[in-house]
Short mmCIF file of C-alpha atoms and ligand atoms in Angstrom, two decimals:
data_model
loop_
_atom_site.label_atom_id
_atom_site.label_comp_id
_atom_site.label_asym_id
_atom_site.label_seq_id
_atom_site.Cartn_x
_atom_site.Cartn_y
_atom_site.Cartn_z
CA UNK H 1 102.46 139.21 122.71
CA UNK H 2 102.03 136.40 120.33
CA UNK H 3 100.62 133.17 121.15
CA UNK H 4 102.14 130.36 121.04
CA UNK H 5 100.57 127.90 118.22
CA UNK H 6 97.21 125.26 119.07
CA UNK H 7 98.49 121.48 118.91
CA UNK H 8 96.53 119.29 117.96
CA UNK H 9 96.02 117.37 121.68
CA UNK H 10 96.77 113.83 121.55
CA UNK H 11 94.33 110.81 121.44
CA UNK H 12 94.83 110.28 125.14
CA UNK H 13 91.27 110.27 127.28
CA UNK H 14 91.71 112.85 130.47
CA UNK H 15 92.19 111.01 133.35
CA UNK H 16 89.45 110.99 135.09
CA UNK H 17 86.73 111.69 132.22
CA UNK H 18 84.14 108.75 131.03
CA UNK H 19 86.12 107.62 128.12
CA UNK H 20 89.20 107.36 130.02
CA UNK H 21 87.36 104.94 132.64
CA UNK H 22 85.73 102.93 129.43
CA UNK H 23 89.67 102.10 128.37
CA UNK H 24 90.60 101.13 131.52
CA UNK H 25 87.92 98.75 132.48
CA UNK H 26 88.29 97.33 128.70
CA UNK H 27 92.05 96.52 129.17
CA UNK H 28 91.05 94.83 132.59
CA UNK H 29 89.13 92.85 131.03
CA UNK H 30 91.26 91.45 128.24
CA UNK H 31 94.07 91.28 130.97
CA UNK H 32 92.00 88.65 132.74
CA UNK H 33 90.39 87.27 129.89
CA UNK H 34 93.98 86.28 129.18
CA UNK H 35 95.25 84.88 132.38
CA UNK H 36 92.43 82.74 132.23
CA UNK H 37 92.93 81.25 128.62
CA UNK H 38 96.65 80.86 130.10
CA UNK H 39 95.87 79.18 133.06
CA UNK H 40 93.28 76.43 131.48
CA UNK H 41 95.87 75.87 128.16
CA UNK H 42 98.62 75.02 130.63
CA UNK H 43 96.62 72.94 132.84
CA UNK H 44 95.51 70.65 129.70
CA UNK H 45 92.22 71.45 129.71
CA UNK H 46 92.76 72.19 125.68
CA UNK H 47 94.55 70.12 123.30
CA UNK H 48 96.98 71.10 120.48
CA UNK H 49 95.94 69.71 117.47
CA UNK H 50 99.00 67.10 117.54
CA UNK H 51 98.29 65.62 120.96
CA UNK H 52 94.68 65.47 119.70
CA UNK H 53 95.62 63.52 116.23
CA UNK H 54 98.52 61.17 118.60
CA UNK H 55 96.19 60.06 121.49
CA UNK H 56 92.82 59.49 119.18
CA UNK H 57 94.07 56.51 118.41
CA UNK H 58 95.29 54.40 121.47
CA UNK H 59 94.10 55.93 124.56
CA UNK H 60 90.76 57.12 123.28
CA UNK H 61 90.11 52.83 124.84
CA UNK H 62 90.18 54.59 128.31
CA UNK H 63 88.41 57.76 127.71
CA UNK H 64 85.82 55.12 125.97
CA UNK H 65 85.70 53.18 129.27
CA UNK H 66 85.77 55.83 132.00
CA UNK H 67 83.31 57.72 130.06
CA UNK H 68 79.28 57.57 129.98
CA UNK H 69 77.97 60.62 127.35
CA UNK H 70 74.20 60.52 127.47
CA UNK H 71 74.43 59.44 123.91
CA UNK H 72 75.14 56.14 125.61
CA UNK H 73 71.89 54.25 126.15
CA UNK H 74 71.48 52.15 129.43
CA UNK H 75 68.32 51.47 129.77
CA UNK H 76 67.45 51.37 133.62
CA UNK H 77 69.27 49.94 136.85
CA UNK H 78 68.55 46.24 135.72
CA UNK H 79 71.25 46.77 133.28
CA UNK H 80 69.17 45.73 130.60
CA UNK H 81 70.83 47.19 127.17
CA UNK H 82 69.30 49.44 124.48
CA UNK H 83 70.97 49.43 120.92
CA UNK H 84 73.63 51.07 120.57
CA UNK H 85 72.86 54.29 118.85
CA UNK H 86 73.57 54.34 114.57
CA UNK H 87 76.18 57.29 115.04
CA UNK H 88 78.85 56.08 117.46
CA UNK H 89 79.69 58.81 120.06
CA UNK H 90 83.10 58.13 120.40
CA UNK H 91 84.33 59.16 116.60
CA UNK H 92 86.93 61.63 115.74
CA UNK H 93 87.23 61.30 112.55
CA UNK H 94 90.69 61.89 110.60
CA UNK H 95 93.68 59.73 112.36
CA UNK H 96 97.07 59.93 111.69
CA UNK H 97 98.99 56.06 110.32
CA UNK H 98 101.53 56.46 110.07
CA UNK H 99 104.40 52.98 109.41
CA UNK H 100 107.15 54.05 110.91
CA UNK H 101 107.11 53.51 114.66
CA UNK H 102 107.63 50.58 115.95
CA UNK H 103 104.44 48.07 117.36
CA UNK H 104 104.88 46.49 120.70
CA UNK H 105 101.66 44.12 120.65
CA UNK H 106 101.62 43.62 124.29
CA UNK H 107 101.36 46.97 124.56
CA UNK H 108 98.50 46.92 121.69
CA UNK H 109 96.96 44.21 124.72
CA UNK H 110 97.59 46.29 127.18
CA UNK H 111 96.09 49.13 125.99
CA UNK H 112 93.00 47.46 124.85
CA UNK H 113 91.51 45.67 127.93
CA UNK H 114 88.11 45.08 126.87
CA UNK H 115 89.68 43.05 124.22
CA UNK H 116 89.14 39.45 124.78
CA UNK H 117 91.28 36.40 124.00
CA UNK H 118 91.04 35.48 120.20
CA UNK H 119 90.48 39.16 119.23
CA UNK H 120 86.64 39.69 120.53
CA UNK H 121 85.43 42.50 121.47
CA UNK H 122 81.38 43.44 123.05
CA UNK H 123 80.19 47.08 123.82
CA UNK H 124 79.59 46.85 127.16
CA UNK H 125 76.93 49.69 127.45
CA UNK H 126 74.97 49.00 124.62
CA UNK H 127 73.91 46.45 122.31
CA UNK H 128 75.77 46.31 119.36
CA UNK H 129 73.62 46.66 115.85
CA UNK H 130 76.03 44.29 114.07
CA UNK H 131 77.82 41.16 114.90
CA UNK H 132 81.10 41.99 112.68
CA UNK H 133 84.08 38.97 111.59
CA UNK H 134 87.08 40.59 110.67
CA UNK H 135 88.72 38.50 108.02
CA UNK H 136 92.30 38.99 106.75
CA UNK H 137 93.90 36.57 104.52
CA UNK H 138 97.39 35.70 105.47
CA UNK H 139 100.81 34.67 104.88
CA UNK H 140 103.83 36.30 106.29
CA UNK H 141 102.92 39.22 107.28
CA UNK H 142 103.67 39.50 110.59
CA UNK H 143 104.94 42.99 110.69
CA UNK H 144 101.79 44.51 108.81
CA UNK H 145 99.76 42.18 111.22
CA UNK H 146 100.73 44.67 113.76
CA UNK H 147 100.01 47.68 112.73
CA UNK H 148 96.65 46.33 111.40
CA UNK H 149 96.02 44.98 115.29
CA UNK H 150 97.57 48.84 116.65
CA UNK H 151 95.01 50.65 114.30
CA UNK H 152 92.28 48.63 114.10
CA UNK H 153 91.65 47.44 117.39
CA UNK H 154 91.16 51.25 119.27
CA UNK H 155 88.70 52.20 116.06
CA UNK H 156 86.41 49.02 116.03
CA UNK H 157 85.41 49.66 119.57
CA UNK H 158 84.93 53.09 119.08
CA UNK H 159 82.59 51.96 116.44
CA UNK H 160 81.05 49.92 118.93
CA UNK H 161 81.08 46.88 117.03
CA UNK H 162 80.18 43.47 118.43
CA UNK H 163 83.27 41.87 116.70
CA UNK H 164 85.89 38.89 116.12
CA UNK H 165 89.31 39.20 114.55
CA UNK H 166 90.00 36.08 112.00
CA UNK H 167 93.87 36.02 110.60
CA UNK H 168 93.68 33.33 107.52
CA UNK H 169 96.77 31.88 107.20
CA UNK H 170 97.99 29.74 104.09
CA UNK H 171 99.64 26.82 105.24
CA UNK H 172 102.85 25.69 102.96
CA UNK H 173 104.33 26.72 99.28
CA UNK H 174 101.39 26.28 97.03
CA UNK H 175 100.12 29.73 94.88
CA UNK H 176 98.38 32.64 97.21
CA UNK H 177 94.83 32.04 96.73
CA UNK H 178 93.15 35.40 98.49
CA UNK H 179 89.47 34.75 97.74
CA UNK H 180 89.46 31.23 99.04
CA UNK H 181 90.90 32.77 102.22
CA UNK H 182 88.22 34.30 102.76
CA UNK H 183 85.75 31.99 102.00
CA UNK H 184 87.15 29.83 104.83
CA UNK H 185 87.48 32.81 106.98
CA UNK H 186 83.77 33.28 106.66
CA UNK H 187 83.01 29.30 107.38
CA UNK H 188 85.35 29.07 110.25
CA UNK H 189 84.18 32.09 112.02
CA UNK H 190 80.54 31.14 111.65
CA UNK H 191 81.54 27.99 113.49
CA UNK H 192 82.43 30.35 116.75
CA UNK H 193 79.35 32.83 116.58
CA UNK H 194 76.55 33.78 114.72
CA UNK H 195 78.34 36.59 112.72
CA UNK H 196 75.75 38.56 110.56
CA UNK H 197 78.66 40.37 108.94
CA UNK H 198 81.82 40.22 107.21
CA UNK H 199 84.37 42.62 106.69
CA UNK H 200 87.25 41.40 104.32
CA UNK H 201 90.53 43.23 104.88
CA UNK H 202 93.77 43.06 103.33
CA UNK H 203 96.57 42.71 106.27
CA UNK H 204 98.56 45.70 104.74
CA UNK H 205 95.29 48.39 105.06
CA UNK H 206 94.57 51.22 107.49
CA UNK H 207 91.41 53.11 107.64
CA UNK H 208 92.71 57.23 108.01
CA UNK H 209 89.13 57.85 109.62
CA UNK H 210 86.94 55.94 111.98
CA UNK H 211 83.89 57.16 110.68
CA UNK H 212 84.77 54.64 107.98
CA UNK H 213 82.31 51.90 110.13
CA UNK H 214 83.48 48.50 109.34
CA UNK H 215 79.88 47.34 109.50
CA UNK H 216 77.23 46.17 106.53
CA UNK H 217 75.11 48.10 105.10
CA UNK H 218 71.48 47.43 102.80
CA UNK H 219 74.34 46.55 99.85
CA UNK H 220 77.70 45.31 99.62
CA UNK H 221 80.33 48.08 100.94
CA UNK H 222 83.71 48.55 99.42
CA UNK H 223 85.65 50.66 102.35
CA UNK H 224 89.15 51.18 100.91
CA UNK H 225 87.66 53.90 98.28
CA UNK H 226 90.69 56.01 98.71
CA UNK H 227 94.05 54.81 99.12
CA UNK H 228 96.96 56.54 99.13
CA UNK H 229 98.16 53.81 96.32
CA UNK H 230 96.11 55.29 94.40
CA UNK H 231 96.51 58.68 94.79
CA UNK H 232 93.30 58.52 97.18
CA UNK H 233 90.83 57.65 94.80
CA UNK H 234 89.59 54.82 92.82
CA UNK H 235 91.48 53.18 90.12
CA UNK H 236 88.43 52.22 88.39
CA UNK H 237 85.07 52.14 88.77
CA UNK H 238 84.73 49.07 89.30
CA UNK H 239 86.94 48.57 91.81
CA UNK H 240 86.62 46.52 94.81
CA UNK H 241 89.60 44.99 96.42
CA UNK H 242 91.32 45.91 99.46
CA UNK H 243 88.50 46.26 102.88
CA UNK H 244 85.02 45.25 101.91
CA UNK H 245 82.19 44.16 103.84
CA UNK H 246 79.28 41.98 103.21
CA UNK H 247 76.07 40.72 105.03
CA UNK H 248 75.36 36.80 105.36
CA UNK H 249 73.24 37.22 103.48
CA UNK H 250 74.89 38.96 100.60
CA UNK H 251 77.58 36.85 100.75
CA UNK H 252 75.32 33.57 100.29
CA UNK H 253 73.49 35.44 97.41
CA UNK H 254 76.77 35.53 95.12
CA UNK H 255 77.92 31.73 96.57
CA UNK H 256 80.70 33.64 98.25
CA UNK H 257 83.67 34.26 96.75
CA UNK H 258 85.54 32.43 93.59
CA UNK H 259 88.24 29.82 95.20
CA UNK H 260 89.65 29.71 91.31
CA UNK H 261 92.12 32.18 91.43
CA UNK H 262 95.84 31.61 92.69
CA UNK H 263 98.20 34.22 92.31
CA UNK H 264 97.68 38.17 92.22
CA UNK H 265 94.43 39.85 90.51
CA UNK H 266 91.61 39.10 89.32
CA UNK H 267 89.13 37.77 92.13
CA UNK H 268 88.28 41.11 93.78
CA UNK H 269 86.97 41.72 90.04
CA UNK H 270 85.03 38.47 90.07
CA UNK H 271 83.23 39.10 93.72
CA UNK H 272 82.24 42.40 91.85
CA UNK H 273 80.78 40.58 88.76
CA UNK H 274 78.95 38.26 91.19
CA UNK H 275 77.60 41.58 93.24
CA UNK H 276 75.85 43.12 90.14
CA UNK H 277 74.69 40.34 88.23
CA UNK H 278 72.68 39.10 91.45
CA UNK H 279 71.27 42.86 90.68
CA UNK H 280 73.19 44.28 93.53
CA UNK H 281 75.00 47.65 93.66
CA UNK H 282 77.88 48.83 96.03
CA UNK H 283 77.93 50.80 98.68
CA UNK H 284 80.71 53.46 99.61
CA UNK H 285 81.77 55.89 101.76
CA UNK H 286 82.80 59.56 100.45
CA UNK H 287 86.69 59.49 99.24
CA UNK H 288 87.08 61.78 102.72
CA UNK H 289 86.17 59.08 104.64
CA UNK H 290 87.07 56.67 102.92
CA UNK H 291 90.70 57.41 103.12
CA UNK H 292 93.11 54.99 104.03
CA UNK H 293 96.96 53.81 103.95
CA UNK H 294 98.77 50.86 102.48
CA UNK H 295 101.96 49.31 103.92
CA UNK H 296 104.48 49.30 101.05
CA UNK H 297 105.95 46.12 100.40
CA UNK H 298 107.40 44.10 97.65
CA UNK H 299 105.27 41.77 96.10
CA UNK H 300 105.40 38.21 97.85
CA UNK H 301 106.94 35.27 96.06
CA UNK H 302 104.09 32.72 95.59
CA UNK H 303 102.09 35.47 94.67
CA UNK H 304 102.41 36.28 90.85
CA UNK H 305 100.38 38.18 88.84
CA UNK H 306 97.64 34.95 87.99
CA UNK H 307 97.68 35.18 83.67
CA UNK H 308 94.72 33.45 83.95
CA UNK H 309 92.46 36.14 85.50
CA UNK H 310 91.11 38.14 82.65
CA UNK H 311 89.81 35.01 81.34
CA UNK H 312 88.33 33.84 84.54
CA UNK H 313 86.97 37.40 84.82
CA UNK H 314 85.15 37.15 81.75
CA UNK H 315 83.36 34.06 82.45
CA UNK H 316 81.82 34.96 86.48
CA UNK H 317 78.31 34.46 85.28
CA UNK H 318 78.84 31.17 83.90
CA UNK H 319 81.32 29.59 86.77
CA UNK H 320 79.87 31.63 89.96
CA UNK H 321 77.18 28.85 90.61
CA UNK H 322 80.01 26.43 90.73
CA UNK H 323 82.56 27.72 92.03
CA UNK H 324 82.48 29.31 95.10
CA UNK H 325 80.69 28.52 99.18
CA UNK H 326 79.38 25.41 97.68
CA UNK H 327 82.83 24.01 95.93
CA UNK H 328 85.07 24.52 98.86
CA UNK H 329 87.38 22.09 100.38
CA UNK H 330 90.31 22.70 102.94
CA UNK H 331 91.48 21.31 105.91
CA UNK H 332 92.30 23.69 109.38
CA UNK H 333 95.75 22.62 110.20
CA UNK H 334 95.79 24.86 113.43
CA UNK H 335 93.74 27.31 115.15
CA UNK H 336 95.72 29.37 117.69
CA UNK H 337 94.20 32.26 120.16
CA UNK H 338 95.89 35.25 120.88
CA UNK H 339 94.69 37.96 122.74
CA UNK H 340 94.53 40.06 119.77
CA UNK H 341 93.49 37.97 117.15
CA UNK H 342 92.50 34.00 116.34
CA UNK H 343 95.65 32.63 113.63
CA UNK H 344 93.43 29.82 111.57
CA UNK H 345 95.87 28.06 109.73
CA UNK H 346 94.79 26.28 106.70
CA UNK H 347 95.56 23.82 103.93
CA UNK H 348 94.11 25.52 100.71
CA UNK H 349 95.08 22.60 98.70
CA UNK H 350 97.79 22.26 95.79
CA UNK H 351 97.31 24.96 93.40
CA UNK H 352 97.42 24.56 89.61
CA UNK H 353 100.04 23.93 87.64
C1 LIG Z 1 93.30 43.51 89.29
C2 LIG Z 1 92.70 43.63 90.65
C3 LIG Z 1 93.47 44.67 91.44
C4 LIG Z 1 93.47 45.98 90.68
C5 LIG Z 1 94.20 47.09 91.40
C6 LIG Z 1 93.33 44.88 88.61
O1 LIG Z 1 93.93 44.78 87.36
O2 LIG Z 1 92.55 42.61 88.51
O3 LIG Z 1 92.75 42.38 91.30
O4 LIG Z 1 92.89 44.83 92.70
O5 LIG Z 1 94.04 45.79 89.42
O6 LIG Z 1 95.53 46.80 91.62
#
C-alpha cells in the first residue's frame, strides 16, 4: 500500500499547545489596546492636528484662565506674586493667519475677558518681567486693525506680557509720516504708565508663532525676520522695518526715531543707522520663529515712495542728534478707548512740499 504524500502542516499553533495560547492572549491584547485608543479619540481627549492649529489661537484665553500648570508661580496664600517665569507656559508655537475669514471684534472682546478697556492687559498669576506698549501707526486701516486685534490679543497674554495697545492715527491729508508715529506713540503712552518697552508694529503684520515674544531684549529686536513678502527671509541685512521692539532706554540712546521722513521708505533704515552707530547690534529671532504674514494691500495714497530717503539715509549720523525725541511737535486731536485698543489721534503737522 502506498502512502499517501507528507504536507508540509500549516503555520497554525495546535489548539491547545503554548504557542497557540501566546497568539491568543497577544490578539486580546491589541483588541483592547484598540478599543481604548477608540474610546479616548472619540471622547476628545486627543486633538487632530487641525483643531489643534484652529483653537491655539482664540480659545487658548480660557484654557489660560481655567488653568494653573505648576510652571505658574504663586507664591503663597497672601497672593503675593513671583515673576513670571522667562519661558511662558502657555506657547504653542506655529499658528495658522490666515486673511480670509471675517473679524467680528466684539467677538475678539468677548473672547478676551481679561482684556481691559483701552487694550490693557496684566497676568494675573504672576508678575510680568516687562511692561510692553504696543505701537501701530495708523491711517485707514480699519480692516487690518482687526485681524491685528484677533491675532495679537490671544498671543500677548499667552506671552504673559504686562501690556497696552496704542493705535497712532494721522489726523487729515498731509504725507504718511511712519516714524513720527511712533515717536508720539512712545510719548503718549508713557503719559498712561511707566512702559519699559516698546514694540513698534506695522497694522498689516501677524506673528505665525508665539514664541516670537513681543518683549525687549539686552539689544534692539527686529521681530518680522521672515515674512512671507519676502519669501520668509530678510531682504537685506540690514533690514529692520515691519515689528521691532526697543527698551526706554534704547530708544532714548538713538533720540528715538527720525520725524523727517514723509512718504514710504527710508526711516526704518535710519532707526537702523541710529542703532549701530550708538554701537548697538540687533537682536533676532531664528527665521522659524520669526515667521510672520502681511495683509496684501495696495499702497495708500498719501503714502508715496519719499525720493528724498536715500539722501536722508546717508546723512543719520549727522541729523540724528537733531532730529528725532527732542525735535518733536504734534498736537493729540482725540484719544478714544476701546476695549481692544486706545485710537490716539494726532496732528503730525503739514508735511513738506
Ligand atoms: C526701504 C525700506 C523698506 C525696505 C523693504 C527699502 O528700500 O528703504 O523702508 O522697508 O525697502 O521694503
Amino acid at each position: 500500500m502506498r502512502r499517501a504524500p507528507l504536507l508540509p502542516s500549516p503555520a497554525v499553533p495546535l489548539p491547545g499547545s503554548s504557542l497557540h495560547k501566546v497568539c491568543k492572549f497577544l490578539v486580546l491584547f491589541c483588541v483592547i489596546h484598540l478599543s481604548v485608543t477608540l474610546v479616548y479619540y472619540l471622547s476628545g481627549g486627543e486633538r487632530n492636528i487641525f483643531q489643534y492649529f484652529t483653537e491655539n489661537q482664540q480659545i487658548q484665553n480660557r484654557d489660560l484662565a481655567n488653568s494653573t500648570p505648576s510652571t505658574v508661580q504663586i507664591a503663597n496664600t497672601s497672593k503675593e506674586l513671583l515673576d513670571c517665569p522667562e519661558d511662558p507656559p502657555f506657547l504653542v508655537g506655529p499658528l495658522r493667519v490666515e486673511f480670509s475669514i471675517s473679524v467680528d471684534l466684539e467677538e475678539v472682546r468677548r473672547t478676551n475677558p481679561s482684556v481691559r478697556e483701552g487694550g490693557r492687559y496684566t497676568p494675573e498669576d504672576c508678575k510680568a518681567l516687562q511692561k510692553v506698549a504696543l505701537i501701530i501707526p495708523f491711517r485707514n486701516r480699519d480692516e487690518h486693525l482687526k485681524y491685528w486685534l484677533y491675532y495679537l490679543h490671544p498671543i500677548l497674554q499667552r506671552q504673559q506680557l504686562d501690556y497696552g495697545v496704542y493705535v497712532i492715527n494721522q489726523d487729515g491729508e498731509s504725507t504718511f509720516n511712519r516714524a513720527k508715529l511712533l515717536n508720539i506713540g512712545y510719548m503718549e503712552a508713557l503719559k498712561e504708565y511707566d512702559y519699559n518697552c516698546f514694540v513698534f508694529s506695522d497694522v498689516d503684520l501677524i506673528p505665525m508663532d508665539d514664541r516670537n515674544i513681543y518683549k525687549c531684549f539686552s539689544q534692539p529686536r527686529h521681530l518680522s525676520v521672515s515674512m512671507d513678502k519676502f519669501g520668509f527671509g530678510l531682504p537685506y541685512n540690514q533690514y529692520f522695518g515691519g515689528v521691532s521692539a526697543l527698551s526706554k532706554n534704547q530708544f532714548e540712546r538713538i533720540n528715538g526715531f527720525p520725524n523727517d521722513y514723509w512718504g514710504w521708505g527710508g526711516e526704518d533704515d535710519d532707526i537702523y543707522n541710529r542703532i549701530v552707530s550708538r554701537g548697538m547690534s540687533i537682536s533676532r529671532p531664528d527665521a522659524i520663529t520669526g515667521k510672520c504674514r502681511m495683509i496684501r494691500h495696495n499702497r495708500d495714497t498719501k503714502n508715496e515712495p519719499n525720493p528724498k530717503r536715500f539722501d536722508l539715509i546717508g546723512k543719520t549720523r549727522l541729523t540724528m542728534n537733531s532730529d528725532g525725541l527732542n525735535s518733536l511737535t504734534y498736537k493729540v486731536i482725540k484719544t478714544e478707548k476701546y476695549p481692544l485698543y486706545t485710537k490716539i489721534t494726532v496732528d503730525v503737522g503739514p508735511s513738506p512740499s
